[in-house]
mmCIF file of C-alpha atoms in Angstrom:
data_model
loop_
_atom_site.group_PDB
_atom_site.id
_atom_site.type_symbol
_atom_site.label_atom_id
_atom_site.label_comp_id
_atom_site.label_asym_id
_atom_site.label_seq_id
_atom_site.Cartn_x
_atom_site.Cartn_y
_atom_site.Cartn_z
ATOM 1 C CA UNK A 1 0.000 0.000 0.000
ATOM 2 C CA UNK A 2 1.660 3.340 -1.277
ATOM 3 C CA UNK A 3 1.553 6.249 1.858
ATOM 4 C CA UNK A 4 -0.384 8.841 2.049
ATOM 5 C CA UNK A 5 0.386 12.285 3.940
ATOM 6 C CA UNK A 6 -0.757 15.483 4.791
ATOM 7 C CA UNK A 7 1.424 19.337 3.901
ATOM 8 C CA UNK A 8 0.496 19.909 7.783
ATOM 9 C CA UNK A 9 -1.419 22.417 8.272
ATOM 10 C CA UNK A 10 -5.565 22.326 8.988
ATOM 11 C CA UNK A 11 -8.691 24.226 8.431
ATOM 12 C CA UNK A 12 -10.083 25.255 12.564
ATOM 13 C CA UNK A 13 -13.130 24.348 13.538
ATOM 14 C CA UNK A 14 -16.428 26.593 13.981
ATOM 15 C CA UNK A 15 -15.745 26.822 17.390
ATOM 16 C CA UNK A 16 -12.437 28.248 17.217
ATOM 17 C CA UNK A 17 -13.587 30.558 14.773
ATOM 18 C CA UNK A 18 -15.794 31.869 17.044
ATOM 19 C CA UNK A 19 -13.096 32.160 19.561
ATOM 20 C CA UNK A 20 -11.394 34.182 17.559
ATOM 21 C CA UNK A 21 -14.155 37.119 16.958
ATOM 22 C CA UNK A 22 -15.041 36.633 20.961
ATOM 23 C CA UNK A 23 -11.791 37.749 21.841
ATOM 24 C CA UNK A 24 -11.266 39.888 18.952
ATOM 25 C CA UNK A 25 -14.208 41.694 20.454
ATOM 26 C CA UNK A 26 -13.498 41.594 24.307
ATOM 27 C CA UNK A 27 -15.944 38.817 25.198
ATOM 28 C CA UNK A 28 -13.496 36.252 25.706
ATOM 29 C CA UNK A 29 -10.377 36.424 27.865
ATOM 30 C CA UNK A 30 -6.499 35.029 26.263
ATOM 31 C CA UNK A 31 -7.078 32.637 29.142
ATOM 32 C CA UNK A 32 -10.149 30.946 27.700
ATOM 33 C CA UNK A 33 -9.109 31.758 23.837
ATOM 34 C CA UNK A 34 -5.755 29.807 25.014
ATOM 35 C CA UNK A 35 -8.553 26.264 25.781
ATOM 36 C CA UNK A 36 -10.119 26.647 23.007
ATOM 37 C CA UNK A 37 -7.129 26.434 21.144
ATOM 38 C CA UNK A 38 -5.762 23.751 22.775
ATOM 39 C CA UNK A 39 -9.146 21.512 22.521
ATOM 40 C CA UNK A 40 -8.874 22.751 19.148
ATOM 41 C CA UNK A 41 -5.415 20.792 18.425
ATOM 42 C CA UNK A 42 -6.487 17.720 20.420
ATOM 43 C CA UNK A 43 -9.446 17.740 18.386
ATOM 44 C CA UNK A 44 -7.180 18.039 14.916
ATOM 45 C CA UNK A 45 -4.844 15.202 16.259
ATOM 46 C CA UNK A 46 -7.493 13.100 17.391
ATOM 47 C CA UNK A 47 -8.879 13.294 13.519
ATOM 48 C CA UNK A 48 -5.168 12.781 11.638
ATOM 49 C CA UNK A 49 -4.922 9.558 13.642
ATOM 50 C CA UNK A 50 -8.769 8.321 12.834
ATOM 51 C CA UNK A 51 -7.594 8.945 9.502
ATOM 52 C CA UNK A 52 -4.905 6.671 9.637
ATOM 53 C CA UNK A 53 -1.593 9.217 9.990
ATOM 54 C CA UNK A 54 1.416 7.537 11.217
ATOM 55 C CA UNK A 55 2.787 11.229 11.069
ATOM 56 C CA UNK A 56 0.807 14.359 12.876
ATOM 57 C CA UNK A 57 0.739 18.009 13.261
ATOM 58 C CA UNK A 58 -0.638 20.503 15.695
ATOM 59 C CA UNK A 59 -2.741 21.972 12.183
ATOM 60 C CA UNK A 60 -0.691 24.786 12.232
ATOM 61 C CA UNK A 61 -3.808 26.151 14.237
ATOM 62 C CA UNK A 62 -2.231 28.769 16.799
ATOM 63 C CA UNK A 63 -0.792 30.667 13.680
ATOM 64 C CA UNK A 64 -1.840 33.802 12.179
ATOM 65 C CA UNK A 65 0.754 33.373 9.258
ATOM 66 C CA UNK A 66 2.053 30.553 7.622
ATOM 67 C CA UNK A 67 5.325 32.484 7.826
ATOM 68 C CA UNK A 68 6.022 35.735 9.745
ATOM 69 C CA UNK A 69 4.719 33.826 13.082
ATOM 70 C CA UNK A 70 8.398 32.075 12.782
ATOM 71 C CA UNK A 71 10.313 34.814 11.313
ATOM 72 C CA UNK A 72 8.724 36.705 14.694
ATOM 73 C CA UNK A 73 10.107 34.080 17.056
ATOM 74 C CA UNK A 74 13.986 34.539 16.108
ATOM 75 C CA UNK A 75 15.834 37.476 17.523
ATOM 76 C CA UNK A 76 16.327 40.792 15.107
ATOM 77 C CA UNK A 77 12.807 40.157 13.902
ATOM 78 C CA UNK A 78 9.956 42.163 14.494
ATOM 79 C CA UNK A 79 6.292 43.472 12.952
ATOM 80 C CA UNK A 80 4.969 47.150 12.677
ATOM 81 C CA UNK A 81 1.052 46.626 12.067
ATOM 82 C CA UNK A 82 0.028 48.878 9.166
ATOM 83 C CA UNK A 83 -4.031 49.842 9.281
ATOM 84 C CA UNK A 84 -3.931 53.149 7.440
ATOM 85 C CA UNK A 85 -2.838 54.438 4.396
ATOM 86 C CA UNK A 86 -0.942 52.265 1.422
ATOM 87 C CA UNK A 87 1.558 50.025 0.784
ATOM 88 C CA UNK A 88 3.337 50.400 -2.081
ATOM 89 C CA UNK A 89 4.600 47.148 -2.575
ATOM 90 C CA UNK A 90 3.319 43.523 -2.882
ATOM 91 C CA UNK A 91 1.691 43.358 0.209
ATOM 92 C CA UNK A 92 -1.633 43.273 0.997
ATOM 93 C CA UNK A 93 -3.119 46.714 3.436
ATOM 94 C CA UNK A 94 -4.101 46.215 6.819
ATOM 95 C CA UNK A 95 -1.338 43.734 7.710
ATOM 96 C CA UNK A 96 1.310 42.990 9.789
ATOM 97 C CA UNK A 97 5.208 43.716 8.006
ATOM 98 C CA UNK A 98 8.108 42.514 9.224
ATOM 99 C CA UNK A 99 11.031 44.631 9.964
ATOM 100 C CA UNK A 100 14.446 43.971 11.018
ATOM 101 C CA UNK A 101 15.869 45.130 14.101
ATOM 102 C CA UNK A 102 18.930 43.637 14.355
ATOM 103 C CA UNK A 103 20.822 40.260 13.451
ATOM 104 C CA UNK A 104 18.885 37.133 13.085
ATOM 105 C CA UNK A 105 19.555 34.588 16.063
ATOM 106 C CA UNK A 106 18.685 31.910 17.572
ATOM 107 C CA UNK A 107 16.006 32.409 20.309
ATOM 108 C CA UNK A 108 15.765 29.548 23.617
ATOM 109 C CA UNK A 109 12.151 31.375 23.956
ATOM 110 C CA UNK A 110 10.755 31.041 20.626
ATOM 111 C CA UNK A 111 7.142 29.989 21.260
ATOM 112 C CA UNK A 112 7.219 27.382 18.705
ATOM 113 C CA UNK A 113 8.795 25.132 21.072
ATOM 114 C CA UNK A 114 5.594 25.098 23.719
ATOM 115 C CA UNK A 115 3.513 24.104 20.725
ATOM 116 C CA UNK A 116 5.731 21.334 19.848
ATOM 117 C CA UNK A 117 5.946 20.184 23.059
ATOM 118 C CA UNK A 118 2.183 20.495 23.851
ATOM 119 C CA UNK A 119 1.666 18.006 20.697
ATOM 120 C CA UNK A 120 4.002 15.515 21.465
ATOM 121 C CA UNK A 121 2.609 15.206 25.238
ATOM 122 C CA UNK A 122 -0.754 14.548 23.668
ATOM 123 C CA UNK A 123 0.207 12.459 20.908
ATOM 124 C CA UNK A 124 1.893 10.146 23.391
ATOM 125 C CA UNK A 125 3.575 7.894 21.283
ATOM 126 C CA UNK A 126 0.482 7.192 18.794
ATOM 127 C CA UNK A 127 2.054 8.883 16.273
ATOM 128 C CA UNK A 128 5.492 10.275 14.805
ATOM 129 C CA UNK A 129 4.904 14.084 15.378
ATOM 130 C CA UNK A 130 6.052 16.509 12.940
ATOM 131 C CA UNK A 131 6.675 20.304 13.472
ATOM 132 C CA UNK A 132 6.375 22.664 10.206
ATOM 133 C CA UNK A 133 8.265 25.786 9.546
ATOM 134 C CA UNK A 134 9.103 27.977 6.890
ATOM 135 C CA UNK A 135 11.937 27.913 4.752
ATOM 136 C CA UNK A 136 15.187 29.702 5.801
ATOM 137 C CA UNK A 137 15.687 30.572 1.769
ATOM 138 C CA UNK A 138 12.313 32.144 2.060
ATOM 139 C CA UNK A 139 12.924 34.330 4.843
ATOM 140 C CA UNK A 140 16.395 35.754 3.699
ATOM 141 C CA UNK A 141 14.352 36.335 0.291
ATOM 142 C CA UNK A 142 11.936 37.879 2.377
ATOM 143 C CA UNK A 143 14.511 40.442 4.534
ATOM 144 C CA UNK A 144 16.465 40.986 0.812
ATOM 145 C CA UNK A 145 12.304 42.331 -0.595
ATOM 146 C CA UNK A 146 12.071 44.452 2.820
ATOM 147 C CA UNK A 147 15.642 46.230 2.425
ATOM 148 C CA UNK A 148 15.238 46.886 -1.490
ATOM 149 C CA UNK A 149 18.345 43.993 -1.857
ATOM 150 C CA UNK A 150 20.400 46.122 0.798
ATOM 151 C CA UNK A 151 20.081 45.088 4.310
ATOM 152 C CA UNK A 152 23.287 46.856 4.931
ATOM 153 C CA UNK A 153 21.944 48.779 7.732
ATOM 154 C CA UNK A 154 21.997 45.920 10.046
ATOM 155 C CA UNK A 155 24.744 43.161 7.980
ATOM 156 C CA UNK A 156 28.133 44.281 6.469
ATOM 157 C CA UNK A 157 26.772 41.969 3.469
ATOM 158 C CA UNK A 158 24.560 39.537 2.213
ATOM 159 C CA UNK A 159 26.648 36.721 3.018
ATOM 160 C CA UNK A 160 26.584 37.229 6.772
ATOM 161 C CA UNK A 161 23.171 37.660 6.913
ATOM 162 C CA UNK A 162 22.607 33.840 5.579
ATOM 163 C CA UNK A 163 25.182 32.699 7.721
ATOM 164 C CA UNK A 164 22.837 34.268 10.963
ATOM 165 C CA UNK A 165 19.906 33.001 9.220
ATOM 166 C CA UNK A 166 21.407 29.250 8.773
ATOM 167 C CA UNK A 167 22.736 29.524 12.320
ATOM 168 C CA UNK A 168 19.831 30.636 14.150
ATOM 169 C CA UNK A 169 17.854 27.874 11.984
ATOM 170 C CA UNK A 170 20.188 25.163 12.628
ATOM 171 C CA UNK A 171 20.029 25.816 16.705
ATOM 172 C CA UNK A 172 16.510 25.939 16.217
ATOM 173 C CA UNK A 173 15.898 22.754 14.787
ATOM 174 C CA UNK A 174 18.377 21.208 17.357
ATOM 175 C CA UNK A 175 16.150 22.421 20.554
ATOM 176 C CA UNK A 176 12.971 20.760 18.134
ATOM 177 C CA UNK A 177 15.495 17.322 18.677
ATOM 178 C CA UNK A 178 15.773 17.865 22.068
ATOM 179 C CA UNK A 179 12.253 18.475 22.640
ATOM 180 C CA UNK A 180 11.554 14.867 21.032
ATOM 181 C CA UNK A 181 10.826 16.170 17.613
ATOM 182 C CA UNK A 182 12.240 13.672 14.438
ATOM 183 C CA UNK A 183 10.590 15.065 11.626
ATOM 184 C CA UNK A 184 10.893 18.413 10.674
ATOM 185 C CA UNK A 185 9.155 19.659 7.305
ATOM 186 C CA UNK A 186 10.811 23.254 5.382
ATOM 187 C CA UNK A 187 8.092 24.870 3.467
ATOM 188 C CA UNK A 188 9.806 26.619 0.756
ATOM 189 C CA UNK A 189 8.250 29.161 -1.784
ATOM 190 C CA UNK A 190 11.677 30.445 -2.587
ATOM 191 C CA UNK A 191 13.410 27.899 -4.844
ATOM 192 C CA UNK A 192 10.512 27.871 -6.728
ATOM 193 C CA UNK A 193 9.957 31.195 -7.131
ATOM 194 C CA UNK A 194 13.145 31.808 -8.953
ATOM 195 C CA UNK A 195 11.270 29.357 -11.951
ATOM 196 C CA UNK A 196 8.660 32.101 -12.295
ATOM 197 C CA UNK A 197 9.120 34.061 -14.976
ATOM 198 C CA UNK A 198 7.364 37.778 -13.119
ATOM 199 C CA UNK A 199 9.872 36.775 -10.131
ATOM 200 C CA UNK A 200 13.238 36.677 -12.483
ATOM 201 C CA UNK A 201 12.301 40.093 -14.381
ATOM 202 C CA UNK A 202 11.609 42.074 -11.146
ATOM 203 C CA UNK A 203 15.066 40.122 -9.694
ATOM 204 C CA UNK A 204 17.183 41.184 -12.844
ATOM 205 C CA UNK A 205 15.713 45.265 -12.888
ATOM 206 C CA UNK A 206 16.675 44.706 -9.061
ATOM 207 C CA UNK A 207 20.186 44.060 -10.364
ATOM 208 C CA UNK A 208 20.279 40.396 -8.961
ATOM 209 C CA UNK A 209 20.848 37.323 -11.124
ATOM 210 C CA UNK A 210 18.439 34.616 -10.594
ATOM 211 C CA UNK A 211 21.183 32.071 -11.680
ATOM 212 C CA UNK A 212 23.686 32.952 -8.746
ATOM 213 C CA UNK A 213 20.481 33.237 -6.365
ATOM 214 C CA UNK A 214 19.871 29.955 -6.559
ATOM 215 C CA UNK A 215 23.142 28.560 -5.071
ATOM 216 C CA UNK A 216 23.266 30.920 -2.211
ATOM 217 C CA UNK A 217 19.351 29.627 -1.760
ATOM 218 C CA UNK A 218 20.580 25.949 -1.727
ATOM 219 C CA UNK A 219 23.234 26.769 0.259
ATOM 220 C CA UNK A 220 21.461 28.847 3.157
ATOM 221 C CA UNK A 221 19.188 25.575 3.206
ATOM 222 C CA UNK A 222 21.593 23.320 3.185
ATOM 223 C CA UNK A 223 23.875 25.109 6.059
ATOM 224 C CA UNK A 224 20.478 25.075 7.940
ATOM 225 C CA UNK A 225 20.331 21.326 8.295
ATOM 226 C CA UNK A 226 23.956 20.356 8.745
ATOM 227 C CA UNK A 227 25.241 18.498 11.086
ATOM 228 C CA UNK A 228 21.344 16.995 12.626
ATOM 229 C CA UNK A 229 21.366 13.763 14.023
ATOM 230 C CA UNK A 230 20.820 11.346 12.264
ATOM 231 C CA UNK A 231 17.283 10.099 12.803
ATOM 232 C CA UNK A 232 15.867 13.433 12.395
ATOM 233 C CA UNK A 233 14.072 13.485 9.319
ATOM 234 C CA UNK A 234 14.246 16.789 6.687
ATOM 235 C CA UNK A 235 11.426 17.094 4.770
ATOM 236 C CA UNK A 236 11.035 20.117 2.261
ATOM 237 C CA UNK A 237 7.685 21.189 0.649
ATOM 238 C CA UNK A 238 8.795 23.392 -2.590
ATOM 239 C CA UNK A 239 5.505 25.076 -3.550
ATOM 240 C CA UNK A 240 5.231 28.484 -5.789
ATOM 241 C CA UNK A 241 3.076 30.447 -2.840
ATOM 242 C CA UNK A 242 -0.936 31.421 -3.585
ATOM 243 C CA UNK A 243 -0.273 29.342 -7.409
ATOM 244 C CA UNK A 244 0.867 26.012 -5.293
ATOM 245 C CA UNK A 245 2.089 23.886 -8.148
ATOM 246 C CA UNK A 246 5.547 25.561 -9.718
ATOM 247 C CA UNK A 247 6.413 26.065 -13.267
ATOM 248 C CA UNK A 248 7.887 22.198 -13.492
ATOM 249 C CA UNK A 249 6.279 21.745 -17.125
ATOM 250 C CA UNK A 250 8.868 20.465 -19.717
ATOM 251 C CA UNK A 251 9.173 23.572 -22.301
ATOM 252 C CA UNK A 252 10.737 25.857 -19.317
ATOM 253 C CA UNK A 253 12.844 23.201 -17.234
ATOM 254 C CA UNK A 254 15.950 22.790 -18.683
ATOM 255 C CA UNK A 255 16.415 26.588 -17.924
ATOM 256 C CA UNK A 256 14.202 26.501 -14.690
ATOM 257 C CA UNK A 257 16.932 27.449 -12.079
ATOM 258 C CA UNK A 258 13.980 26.444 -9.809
ATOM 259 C CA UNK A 259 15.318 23.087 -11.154
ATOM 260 C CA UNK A 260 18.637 23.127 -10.238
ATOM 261 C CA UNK A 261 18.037 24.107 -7.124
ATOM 262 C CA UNK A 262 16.671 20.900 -6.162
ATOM 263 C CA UNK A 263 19.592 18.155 -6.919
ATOM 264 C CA UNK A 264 21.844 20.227 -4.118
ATOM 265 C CA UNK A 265 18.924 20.150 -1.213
ATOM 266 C CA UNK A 266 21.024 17.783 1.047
ATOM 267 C CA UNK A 267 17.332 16.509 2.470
ATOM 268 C CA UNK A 268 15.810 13.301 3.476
ATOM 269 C CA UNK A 269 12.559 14.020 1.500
ATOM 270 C CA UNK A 270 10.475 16.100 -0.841
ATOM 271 C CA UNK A 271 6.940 17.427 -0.662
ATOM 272 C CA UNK A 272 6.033 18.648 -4.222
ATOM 273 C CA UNK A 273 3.029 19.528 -5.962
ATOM 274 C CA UNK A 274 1.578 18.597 -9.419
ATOM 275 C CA UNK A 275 -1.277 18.981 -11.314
ATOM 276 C CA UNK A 276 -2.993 15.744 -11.690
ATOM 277 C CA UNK A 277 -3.062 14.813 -15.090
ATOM 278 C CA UNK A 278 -0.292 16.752 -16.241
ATOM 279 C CA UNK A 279 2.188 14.107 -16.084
ATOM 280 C CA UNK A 280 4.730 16.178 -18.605
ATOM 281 C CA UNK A 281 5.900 18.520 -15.724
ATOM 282 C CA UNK A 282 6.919 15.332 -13.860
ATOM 283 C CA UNK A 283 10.548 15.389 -15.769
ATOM 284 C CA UNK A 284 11.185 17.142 -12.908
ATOM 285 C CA UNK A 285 11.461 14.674 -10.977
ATOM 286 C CA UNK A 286 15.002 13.465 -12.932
ATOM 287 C CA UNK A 287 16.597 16.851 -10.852
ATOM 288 C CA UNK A 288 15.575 15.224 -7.602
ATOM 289 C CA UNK A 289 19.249 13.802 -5.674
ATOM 290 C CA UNK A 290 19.113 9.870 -6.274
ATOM 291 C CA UNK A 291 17.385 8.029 -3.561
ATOM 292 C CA UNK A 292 15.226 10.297 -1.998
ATOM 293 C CA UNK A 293 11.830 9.708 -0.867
ATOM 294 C CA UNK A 294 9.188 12.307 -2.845
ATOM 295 C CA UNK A 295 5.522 13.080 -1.683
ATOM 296 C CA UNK A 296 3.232 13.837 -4.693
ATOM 297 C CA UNK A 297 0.806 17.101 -4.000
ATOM 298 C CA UNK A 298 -2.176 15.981 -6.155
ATOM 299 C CA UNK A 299 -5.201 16.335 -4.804
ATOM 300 C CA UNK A 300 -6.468 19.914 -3.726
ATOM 301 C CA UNK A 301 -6.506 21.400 -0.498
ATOM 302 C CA UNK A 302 -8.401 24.780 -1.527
ATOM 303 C CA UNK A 303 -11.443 23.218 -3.471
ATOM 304 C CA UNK A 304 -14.412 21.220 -2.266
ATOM 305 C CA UNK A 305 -13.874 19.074 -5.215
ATOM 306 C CA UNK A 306 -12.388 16.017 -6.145
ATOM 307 C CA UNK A 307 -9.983 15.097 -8.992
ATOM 308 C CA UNK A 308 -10.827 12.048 -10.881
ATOM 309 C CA UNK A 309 -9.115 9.295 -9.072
ATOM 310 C CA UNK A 310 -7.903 8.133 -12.744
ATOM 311 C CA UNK A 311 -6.193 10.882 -13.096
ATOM 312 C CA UNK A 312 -3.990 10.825 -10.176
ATOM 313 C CA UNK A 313 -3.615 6.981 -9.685
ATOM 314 C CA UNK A 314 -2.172 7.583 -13.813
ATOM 315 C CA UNK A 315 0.084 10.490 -12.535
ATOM 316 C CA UNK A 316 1.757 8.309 -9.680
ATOM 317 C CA UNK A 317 2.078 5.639 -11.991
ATOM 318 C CA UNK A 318 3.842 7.938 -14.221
ATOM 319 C CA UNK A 319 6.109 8.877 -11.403
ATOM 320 C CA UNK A 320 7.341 5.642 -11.285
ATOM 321 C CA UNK A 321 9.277 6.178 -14.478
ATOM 322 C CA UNK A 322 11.332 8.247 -12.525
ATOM 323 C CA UNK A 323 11.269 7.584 -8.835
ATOM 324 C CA UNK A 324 11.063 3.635 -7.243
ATOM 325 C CA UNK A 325 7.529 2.773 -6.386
ATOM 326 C CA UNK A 326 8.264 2.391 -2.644
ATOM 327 C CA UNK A 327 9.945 5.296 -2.440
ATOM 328 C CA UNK A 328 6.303 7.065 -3.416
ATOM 329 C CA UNK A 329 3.435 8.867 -1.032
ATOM 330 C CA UNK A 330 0.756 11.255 -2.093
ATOM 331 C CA UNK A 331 -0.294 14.127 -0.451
ATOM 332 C CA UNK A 332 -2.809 17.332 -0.924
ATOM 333 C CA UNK A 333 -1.076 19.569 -3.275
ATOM 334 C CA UNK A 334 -0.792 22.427 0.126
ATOM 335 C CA UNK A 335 -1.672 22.505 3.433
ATOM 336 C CA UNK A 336 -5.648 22.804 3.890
ATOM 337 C CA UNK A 337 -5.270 26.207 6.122
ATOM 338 C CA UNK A 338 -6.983 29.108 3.772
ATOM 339 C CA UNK A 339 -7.803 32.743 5.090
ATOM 340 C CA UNK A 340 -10.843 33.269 2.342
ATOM 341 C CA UNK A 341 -11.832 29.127 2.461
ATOM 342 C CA UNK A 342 -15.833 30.230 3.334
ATOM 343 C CA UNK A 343 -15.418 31.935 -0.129
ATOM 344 C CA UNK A 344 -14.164 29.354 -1.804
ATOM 345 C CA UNK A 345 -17.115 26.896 -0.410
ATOM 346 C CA UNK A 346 -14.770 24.960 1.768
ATOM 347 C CA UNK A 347 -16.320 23.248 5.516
ATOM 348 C CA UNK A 348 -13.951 21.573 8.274
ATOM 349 C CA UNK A 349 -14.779 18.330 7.011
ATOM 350 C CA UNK A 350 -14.179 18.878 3.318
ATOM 351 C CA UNK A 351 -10.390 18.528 4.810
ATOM 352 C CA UNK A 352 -11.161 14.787 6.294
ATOM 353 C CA UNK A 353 -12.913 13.607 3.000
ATOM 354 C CA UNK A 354 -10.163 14.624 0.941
ATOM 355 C CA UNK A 355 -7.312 12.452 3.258
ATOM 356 C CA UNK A 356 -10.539 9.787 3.340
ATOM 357 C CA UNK A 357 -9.950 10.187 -0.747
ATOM 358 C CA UNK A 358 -6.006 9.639 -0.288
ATOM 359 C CA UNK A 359 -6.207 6.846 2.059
ATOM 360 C CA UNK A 360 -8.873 5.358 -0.390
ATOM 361 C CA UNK A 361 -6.131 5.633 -3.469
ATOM 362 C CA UNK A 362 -3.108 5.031 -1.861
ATOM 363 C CA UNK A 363 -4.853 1.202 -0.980
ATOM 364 C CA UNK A 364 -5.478 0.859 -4.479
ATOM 365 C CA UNK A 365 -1.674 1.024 -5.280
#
């Protein structure tokens, strides 16, 4: 029977929901927010492991951001809430934007670590746990956007600045060891990035080269992870942000420097998306480092449908061409967490069917 998996991260329930707006509006203390939250993760772990998950998450549940909640736990990080006026840059108004304060480090306090440990006391043992964070290539891209490519003000040069972001990842990860956690899962919107064709243009007028970007990415990734023990597990989800599935299609690869990005990622696994169906982006799978395990994103996590299960049972078999048959799981193509997900007609247990739907295929192969 081929595995099945999950990206991580959950839609909440009603009644966290309305936890949120009671204590957005003063009716509910942090206190009480704080249980509901925490029923609200036992509740998401008691599902994953109905559903058959030998690996679990907390649902990603406690965070407002899939991204700046981890960037805001490091030292020389913090977030200037913007509610009037523009922004004149890719960011949505009415948000939160990071700003750096002084070098990235390692912090013994970052919160992420109660939430880990609160899901491994619950989990017990049932269960491998798994603990998600963000890429370290996404947040030095993200500190490079903020300073216009110049973070000078803070870091002699670029270089030391993904030295302290390596560093303060690497001790990070190692307090997630010593906490009990042995699977730890990058997502990356980065290496990706660099396939898409508006991202090179705006890198180039910036005066960067994509094609040199791309090493310092793997490297900063790379320098993150070195030196782990050796039974904890490095996963890396490479997804192209709000468009999920990257660029991998077979007219744009051999130049994709998205591409050869992913042959240096000294990991134990990769999460990657595809469209199901589409089985000519799947050359990309020839970059991957020989013997690695790959997850296949093909069923999605932001629609109430279902793709045809033809489809994807033909795309993993087409998989096979390029990656050994046990060396194969399938996954949702993201994580099922969505801001706008009432818009897009999406209930809490559209997110249970669709693993229901996974489990279902991956006993058919």
């Amino acid at each position: 029977m081929m595995r099945y998996e999950t990206i991580g991260s959950f839609l909440p329930p009603v009644t966290l929901l309305s936890a949120k707006e009671a204590l957005a509006s003063g009716k509910m203390s942090e206190a009480d927010y704080k249980a509901v939250e925490d029923a609200t993760v036992r509740e998401i772990v008691d599902r994953q492991l109905a559903a058959g998950l030998d690996t679990v998450t907390s649902g990603d549940v406690r965070r407002k951001y899939w991204d700046k909640d981890f960037y805001l736990g490091l030292e020389g990080m913090s977030v200037e809430h913007v509610d009037s006026g523009r922004v004149y840059q890719e960011l949505e108004s009415f948000t939160d934007l990071l700003r750096l304060t002084g070098r990235v480090a390692y912090n013994p306090e970052h919160p992420f670590f109660d939430d880990f440990s609160f899901l491994k006391d619950y989990v017990a043992g049932r269960a491998k746990c798994r603990q998600t964070i963000p890429s370290p290539a996404d947040l030095y891209m993200e500190i490079l956007a903020m300073t216009d490519g110049k973070p000078e003000g803070v870091y002699a040069d670029k270089s030391v600045l993904a030295r302290d972001i390596a560093e303060a990842y690497n001790k990070t990860i190692l307090h997630f060891y010593e906490l009990g956690c042995r699977d730890i899962q990058l997502d990356d919107t980065a290496c990706a990035g660099l396939g898409d064709y508006t991202v090179e243009q705006r890198m180039m007028l910036g005066g960067t080269d994509p094609s040199e970007m791309k090493d310092e990415l793997a490297r900063i990734i790379n320098d993150s992870v070195a030196g782990l023990p050796a039974d904890m597990e490095v996963a890396i989800y490479v997804s192209a942000g709000d468009k999920i599935v990257p660029d991998w299609s077979a007219e744009f690869v051999h130049t994709n420097p998205a591409r050869e990005i992913l042959p240096q990622l000294q990991v134990s696994k990769f999460f990657i998306p595809f469209k199901a169906g589409d089985e000519e982006e799947l050359c990309v799978l020839r970059s991957l480092p020989e013997g690695k395990r790959v997850t296949l994103g093909l069923i999605s996590a932001h629609s109430p449908f279902d793709e045809p299960s033809s489809k994807v049972l033909a795309t993993v078999k087409a998989a096979e061409k390029f990656i050994p048959a046990d060396r194969i799981a399938i996954s949702p193509s993201s994580g099922f967490k969505l801001t706008n997900f009432i818009s897009k007609g999406l209930v809490f247990e559209d997110q249970w069917r669709k693993i229901a739907t996974l489990a279902h295929l991956a006993s058919l192969n």
